[in-house]
């Protein structure tokens, strides 16, 4: 898997949510998407959408703390 879905998801999410990248988000997102890739999802667009969903959930976790 190329890192394109990770970069794309972070860029899009940062623009839509008007938030800067949180510390450790890139590494966590990369691990999550790599897991999805290994499980069989190879479409970069679907991985990007999965990444956006993951980042939204990550921000919700952070906001609840």
Tab-separated table of C-alpha atoms in Angstrom:
chain	number	residue	atom	x	y	z
A	1	UNK	CA	0.000	0.000	0.000
A	2	UNK	CA	1.289	3.451	-0.832
A	3	UNK	CA	0.931	6.190	1.746
A	4	UNK	CA	-1.373	8.129	-0.582
A	5	UNK	CA	-4.608	7.231	1.288
A	6	UNK	CA	-3.046	8.321	4.592
A	7	UNK	CA	-1.894	11.663	3.221
A	8	UNK	CA	-5.141	12.234	1.341
A	9	UNK	CA	-7.325	11.431	4.370
A	10	UNK	CA	-5.298	13.713	6.653
A	11	UNK	CA	-5.433	16.573	4.147
A	12	UNK	CA	-9.171	16.245	3.494
A	13	UNK	CA	-10.063	15.799	7.153
A	14	UNK	CA	-7.928	18.773	8.178
A	15	UNK	CA	-9.748	20.944	5.661
A	16	UNK	CA	-13.268	19.746	6.463
A	17	UNK	CA	-12.910	19.610	10.232
A	18	UNK	CA	-10.782	22.784	10.345
A	19	UNK	CA	-8.425	21.019	12.729
A	20	UNK	CA	-4.703	20.523	12.649
A	21	UNK	CA	-3.227	17.043	12.669
A	22	UNK	CA	-3.174	15.675	16.219
A	23	UNK	CA	-0.011	14.166	17.589
A	24	UNK	CA	0.325	10.518	16.638
A	25	UNK	CA	-2.647	10.600	14.248
A	26	UNK	CA	-0.559	9.863	11.150
A	27	UNK	CA	1.038	6.773	12.707
A	28	UNK	CA	-2.242	5.443	14.105
A	29	UNK	CA	-4.014	6.042	10.803
A	30	UNK	CA	-1.233	4.352	8.839
A	31	UNK	CA	-1.430	1.270	11.087
A	32	UNK	CA	-5.225	1.150	10.780
A	33	UNK	CA	-5.195	1.443	7.000
A	34	UNK	CA	-2.384	-1.093	6.669
A	35	UNK	CA	-4.520	-3.540	8.649
A	36	UNK	CA	-7.434	-2.928	6.257
A	37	UNK	CA	-5.084	-3.372	3.290
A	38	UNK	CA	-3.772	-6.670	4.636
A	39	UNK	CA	-7.356	-7.802	5.211
A	40	UNK	CA	-7.971	-7.318	1.483
A	41	UNK	CA	-9.091	-3.725	0.836
A	42	UNK	CA	-6.822	-2.471	-1.939
A	43	UNK	CA	-8.906	0.337	-3.449
A	44	UNK	CA	-7.169	3.613	-2.533
A	45	UNK	CA	-10.421	5.590	-2.597
A	46	UNK	CA	-12.104	3.217	-0.169
A	47	UNK	CA	-9.037	3.318	2.061
A	48	UNK	CA	-9.202	7.123	2.029
A	49	UNK	CA	-12.865	7.052	3.078
A	50	UNK	CA	-12.020	4.527	5.799
A	51	UNK	CA	-9.255	6.891	6.908
A	52	UNK	CA	-11.670	9.829	7.124
A	53	UNK	CA	-14.026	7.780	9.278
A	54	UNK	CA	-11.140	6.709	11.494
A	55	UNK	CA	-9.960	10.303	11.964
A	56	UNK	CA	-13.476	11.452	12.868
A	57	UNK	CA	-13.695	8.736	15.517
A	58	UNK	CA	-10.223	9.590	16.787
A	59	UNK	CA	-11.229	13.241	17.210
A	60	UNK	CA	-14.377	12.188	19.064
A	61	UNK	CA	-12.258	10.112	21.463
A	62	UNK	CA	-9.972	13.075	22.081
A	63	UNK	CA	-12.894	15.458	22.609
A	64	UNK	CA	-14.450	13.158	25.209
A	65	UNK	CA	-11.299	13.179	27.355
